[in-house]
C-alpha positions in Angstrom: 0.0 0.2 0.2 1.3 3.4 -1.0 1.7 6.3 1.9 -0.5 9.2 1.6 1.0 12.0 -0.4 3.3 10.0 -2.6 3.3 10.3 -6.1 1.6 6.9 -6.4 -1.3 8.0 -4.4 -1.6 11.5 -6.2 -1.9 9.7 -9.6 -4.6 7.6 -8.4 -7.8 8.5 -10.6 -10.2 8.1 -7.6 -7.7 10.5 -5.3 -7.5 12.9 -7.7 -11.3 13.1 -8.5 -11.9 13.1 -4.5 -9.4 16.0 -4.5 -11.2 18.0 -7.1 -14.6 17.2 -5.4 -13.2 18.4 -2.1 -11.9 21.6 -3.8 -15.3 22.3 -5.3 -17.0 21.7 -2.3 -14.8 24.2 -0.4 -15.4 26.8 -3.0 -19.2 26.4 -2.8 -19.0 26.6 1.0 -16.9 29.7 0.6 -19.4 31.0 -1.8 -22.4 30.6 0.3 -20.6 32.0 3.4 -19.6 35.0 1.3 -23.4 35.4 0.0 -24.9 35.0 3.4 -22.5 37.8 4.9 -23.1 40.0 2.0 -26.8 39.3 2.3 -26.9 40.2 6.0 -25.1 43.0 5.2 -27.4 44.3 2.3 -30.3 43.6 4.4 -29.5 45.8 6.8 -28.4 48.4 4.4 -31.7 48.1 2.1 -33.7 45.4 0.6 -31.1 43.4 -1.8 -32.0 43.4 -5.6 -31.1 41.1 -8.5 -28.6 43.8 -9.5 -26.6 43.2 -6.0 -26.4 39.6 -6.3 -25.1 39.8 -10.1 -22.5 42.5 -8.6 -21.4 40.1 -6.0 -21.0 37.5 -8.4 -18.7 40.1 -10.4 -16.5 40.8 -7.5 -16.1 37.6 -6.8 -15.1 36.1 -10.3 -11.4 36.1 -9.6 -12.2 33.6 -6.7 -14.2 31.1 -7.9 -15.6 30.2 -11.7 -18.9 32.6 -12.5 -20.6 29.4 -13.7 -19.9 27.7 -10.5 -21.5 30.7 -8.7 -24.4 31.2 -10.7 -25.2 27.5 -10.1 -24.5 27.8 -6.1 -26.4 31.1 -5.9 -29.6 29.6 -8.5 -29.1 32.6 -10.7 -29.2 32.2 -14.6 -25.9 32.4 -16.1 -27.6 33.7 -19.4 -28.6 36.7 -17.0 -25.3 37.4 -15.8 
């Protein structure tokens, strides 16, 4: 059996798929936490609007792909 972190394990397709899935879940959790914090702030300042949601997506585009963020926030990519 190979040691964790070895090159053999890193090349294992199952390990690679699990790591990719883990990364995606971590990004989605980060998106939801950021969106929640943003929504709480917007609620205190004013009623959130669809425009503010798209502005939030644009601000976070460098960190997480727009397509993924739209899916998590349930926003039509075509509208973005």
